XYZ file of N, CA and C in Angstrom:
408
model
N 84.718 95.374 80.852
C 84.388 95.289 82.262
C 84.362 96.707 82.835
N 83.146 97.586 83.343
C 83.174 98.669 84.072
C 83.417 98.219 85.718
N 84.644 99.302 86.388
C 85.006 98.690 87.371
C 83.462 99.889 88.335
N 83.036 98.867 89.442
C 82.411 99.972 90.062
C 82.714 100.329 91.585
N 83.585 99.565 91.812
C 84.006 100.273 93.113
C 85.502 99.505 93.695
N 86.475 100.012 94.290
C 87.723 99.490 94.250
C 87.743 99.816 96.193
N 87.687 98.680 96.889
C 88.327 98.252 98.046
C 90.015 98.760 98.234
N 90.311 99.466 98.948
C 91.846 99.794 99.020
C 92.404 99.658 100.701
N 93.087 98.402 100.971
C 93.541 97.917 102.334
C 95.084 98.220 102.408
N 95.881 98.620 103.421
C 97.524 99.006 103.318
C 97.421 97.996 104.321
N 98.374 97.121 103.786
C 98.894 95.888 105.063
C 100.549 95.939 105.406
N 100.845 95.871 106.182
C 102.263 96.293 107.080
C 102.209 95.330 107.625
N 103.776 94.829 107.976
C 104.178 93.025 108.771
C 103.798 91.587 108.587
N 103.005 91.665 106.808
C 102.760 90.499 107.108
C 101.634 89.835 108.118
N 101.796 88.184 108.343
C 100.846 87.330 109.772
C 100.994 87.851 110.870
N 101.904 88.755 111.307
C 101.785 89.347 112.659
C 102.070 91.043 112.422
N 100.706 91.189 112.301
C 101.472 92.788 111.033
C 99.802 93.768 111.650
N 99.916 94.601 110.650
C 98.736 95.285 110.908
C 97.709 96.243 109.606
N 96.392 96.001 109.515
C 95.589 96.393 108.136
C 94.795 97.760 108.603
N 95.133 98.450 107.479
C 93.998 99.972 107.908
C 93.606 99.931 106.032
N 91.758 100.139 105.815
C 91.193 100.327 104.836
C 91.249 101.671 104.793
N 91.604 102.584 103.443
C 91.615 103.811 103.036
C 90.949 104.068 104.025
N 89.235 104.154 103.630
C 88.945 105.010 104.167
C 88.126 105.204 105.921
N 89.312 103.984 106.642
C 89.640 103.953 107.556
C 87.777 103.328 108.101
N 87.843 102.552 107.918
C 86.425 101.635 108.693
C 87.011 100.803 109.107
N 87.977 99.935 108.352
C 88.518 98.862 109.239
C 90.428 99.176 109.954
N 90.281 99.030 110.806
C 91.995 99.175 111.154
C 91.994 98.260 112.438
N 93.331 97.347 112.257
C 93.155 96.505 113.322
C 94.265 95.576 112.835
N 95.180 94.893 114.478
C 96.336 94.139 113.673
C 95.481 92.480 113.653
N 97.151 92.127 112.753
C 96.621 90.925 112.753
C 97.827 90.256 112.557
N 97.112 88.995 113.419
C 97.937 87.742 114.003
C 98.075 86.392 113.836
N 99.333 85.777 113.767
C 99.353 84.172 113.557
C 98.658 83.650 114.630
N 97.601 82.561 113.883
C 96.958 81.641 115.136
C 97.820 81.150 115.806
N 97.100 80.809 117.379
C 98.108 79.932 118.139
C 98.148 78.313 117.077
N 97.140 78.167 116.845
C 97.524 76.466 116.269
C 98.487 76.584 114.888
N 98.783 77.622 114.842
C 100.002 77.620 113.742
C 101.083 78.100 114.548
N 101.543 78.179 115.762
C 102.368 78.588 116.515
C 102.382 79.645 116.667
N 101.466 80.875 116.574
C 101.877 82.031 116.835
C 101.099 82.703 117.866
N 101.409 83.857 117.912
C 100.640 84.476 119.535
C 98.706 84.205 119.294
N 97.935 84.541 118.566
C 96.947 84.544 118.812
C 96.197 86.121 119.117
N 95.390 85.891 119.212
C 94.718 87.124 119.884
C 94.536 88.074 119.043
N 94.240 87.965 117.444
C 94.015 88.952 117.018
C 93.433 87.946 115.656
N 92.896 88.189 114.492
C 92.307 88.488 113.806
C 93.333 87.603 112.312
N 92.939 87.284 111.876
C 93.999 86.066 110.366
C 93.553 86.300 109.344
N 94.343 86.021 108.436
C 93.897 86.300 106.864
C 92.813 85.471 106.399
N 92.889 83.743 106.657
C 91.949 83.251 107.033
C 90.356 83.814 107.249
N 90.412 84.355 108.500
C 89.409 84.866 109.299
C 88.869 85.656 108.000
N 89.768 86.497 107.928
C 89.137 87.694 107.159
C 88.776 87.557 105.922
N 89.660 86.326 104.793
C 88.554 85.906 103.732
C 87.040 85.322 104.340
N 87.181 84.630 104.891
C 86.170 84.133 105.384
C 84.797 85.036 105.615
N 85.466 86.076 106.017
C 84.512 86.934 106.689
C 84.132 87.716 105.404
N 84.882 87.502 104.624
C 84.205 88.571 103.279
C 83.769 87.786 102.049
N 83.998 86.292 102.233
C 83.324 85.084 101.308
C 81.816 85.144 101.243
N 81.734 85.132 102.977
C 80.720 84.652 103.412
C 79.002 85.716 102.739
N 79.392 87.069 103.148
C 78.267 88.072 102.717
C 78.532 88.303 101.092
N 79.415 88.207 100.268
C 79.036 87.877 98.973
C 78.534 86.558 98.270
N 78.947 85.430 99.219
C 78.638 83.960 98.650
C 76.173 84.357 98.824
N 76.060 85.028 100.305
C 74.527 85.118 100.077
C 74.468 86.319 99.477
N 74.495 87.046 99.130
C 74.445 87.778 97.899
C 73.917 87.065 96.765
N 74.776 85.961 95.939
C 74.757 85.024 95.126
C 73.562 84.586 95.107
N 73.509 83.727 96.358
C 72.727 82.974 96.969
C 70.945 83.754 96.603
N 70.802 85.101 97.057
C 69.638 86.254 96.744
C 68.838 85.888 95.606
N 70.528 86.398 94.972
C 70.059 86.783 93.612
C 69.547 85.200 92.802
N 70.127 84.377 93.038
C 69.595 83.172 91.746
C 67.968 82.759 92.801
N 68.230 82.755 94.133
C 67.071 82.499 94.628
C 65.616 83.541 93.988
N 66.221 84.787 94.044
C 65.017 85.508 93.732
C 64.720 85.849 92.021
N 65.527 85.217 91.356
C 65.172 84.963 89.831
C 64.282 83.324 89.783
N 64.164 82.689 90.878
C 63.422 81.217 91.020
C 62.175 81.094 92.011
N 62.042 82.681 92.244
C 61.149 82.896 92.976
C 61.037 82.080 94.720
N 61.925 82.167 95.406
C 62.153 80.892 96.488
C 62.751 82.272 97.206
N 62.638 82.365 98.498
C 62.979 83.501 99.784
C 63.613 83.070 100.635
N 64.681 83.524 100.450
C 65.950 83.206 101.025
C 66.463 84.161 102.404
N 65.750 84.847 102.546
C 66.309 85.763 103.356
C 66.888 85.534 105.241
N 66.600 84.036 105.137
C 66.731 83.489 106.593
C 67.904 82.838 106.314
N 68.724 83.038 104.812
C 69.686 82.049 104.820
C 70.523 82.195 105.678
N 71.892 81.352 105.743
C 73.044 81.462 106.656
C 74.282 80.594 105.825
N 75.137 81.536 105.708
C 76.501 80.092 105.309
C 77.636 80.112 106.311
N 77.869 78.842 106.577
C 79.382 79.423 107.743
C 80.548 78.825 106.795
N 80.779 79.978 106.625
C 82.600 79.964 105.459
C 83.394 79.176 106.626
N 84.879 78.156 106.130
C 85.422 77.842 106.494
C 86.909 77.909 105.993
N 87.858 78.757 106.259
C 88.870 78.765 104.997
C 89.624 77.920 106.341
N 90.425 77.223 105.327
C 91.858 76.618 106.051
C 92.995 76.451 105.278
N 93.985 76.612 106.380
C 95.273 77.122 106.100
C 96.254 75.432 106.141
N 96.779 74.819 104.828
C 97.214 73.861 104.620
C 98.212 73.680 104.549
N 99.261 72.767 104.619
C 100.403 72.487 104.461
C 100.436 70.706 103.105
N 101.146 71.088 101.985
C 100.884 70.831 100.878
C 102.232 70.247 100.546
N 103.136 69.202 101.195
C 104.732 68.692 100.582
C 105.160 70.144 101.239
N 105.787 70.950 100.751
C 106.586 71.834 100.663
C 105.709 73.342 100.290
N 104.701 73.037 100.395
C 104.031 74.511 99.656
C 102.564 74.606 100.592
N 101.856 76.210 100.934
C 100.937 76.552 101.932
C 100.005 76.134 100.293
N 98.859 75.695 100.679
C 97.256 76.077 99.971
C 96.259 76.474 101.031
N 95.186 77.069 100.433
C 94.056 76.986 101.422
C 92.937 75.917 100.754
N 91.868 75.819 101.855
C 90.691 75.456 101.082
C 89.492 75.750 101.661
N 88.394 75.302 101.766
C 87.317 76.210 101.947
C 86.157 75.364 102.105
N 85.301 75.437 103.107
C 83.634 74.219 102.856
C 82.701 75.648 103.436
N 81.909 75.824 102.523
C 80.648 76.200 103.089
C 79.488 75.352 103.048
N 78.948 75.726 104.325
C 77.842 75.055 104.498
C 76.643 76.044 104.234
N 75.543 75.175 104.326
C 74.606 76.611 103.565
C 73.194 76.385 103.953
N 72.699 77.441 104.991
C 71.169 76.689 105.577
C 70.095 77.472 105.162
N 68.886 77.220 104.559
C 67.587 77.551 103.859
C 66.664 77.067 104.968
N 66.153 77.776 105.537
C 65.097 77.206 106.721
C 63.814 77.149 105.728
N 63.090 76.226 106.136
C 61.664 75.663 105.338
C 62.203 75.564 103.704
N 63.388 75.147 103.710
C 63.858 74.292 102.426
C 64.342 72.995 102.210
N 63.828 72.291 101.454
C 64.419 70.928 101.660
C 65.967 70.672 101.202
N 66.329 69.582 101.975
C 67.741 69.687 101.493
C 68.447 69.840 100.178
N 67.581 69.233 99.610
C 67.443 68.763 97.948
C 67.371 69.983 96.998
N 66.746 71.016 97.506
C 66.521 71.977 97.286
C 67.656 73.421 97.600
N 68.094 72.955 98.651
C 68.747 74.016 99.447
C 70.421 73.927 98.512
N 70.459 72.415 98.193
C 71.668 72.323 97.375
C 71.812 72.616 96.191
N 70.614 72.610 95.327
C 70.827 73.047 94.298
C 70.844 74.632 94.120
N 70.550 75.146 94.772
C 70.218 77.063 95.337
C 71.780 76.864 95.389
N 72.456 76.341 96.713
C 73.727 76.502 97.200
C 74.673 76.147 95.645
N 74.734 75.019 94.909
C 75.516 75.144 93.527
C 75.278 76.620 92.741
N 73.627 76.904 92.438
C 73.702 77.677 91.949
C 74.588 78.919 92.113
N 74.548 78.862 93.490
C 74.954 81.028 93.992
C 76.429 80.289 93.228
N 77.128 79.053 94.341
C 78.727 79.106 94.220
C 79.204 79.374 92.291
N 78.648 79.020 92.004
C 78.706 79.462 90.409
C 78.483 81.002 90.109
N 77.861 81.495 90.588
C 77.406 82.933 90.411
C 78.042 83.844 91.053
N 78.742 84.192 92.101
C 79.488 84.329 93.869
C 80.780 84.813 92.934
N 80.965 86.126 93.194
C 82.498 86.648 92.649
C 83.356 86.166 93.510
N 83.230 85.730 94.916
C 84.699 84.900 95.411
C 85.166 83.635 94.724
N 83.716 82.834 94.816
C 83.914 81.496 94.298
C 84.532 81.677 92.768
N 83.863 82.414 92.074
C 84.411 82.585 90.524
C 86.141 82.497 90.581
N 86.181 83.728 91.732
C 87.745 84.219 91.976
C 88.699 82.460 92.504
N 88.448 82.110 93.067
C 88.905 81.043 93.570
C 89.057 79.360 93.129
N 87.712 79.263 91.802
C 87.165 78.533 91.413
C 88.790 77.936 90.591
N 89.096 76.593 90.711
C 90.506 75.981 90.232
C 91.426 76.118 90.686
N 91.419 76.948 92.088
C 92.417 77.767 92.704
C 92.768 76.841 94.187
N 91.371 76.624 94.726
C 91.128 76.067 96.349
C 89.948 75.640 96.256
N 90.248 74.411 96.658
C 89.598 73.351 96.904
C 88.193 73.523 97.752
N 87.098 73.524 97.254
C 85.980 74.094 97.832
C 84.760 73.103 98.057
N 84.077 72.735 99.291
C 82.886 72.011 98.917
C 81.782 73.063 99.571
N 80.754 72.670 99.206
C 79.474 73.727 99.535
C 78.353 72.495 99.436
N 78.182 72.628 100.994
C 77.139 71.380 101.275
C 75.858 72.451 102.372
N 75.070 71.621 101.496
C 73.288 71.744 102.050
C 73.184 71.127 103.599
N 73.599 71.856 104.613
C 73.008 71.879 105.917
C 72.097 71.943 106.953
């Protein structure tokens, strides 16, 4: 495996804590949701997989589309991570939805299996959290 580029985030406090990326693009705290009892007003781990699922899951999505010759470039997925309570133990899980304008549904789902198979989050996650990826 050649590594080609390494993400480096310093996180301090934990759910009510605060994240700065090396090389300082992202810095910003972050906070327990209110619907998990906590203050709100800032930004969740949640959020933030989500937010970084989402532009590699169409990535995925690109690439198997444009080896099938089909143009994807209007796609859209809205990531959904959620934060579970499991007996005694946190899981997350995850639904993306996944929209192909002038694609049929039928179509749009099998594109959408394809990427989630292909998608270094999904790979990463795949047996891990519970995931559906439905044609919208």
């Amino acid at each position: 495996m050649e590594k080609l580029y390494t993400a480096a985030v310093l996180a301090k406090g934990g759910r009510d804590g605060h994240i700065k990326s090396s090389d300082g693009t992202i810095e910003f705290d972050i906070r327990v949701p209110k619907e998990m009892g906590g203050q709100g007003g800032a930004t969740n781990p949640e959020q933030l997989f989500a937010a970084a699922w989402g532009p590699c899951y169409l990535g995925a999505l690109h690439a198997v589309a444009k080896n099938e010759g089909i143009e994807v470039s209007e796609a859209t997925v809205n990531v959904q991570v959620s934060f579970n309570q499991d007996g005694n133990a946190y899981v997350l899980s995850a639904e993306l939805d996944v929209h192909i304008p002038g694609l049929s549904h039928d179509e749009t789902q099998k594109l959408a299996d394809k990427a989630h198979k292909a998608c270094p989050y999904s790979k990463a996650t795949r047996g891990n959290i519970e995931t559906r990826v439905t044609a919208v």
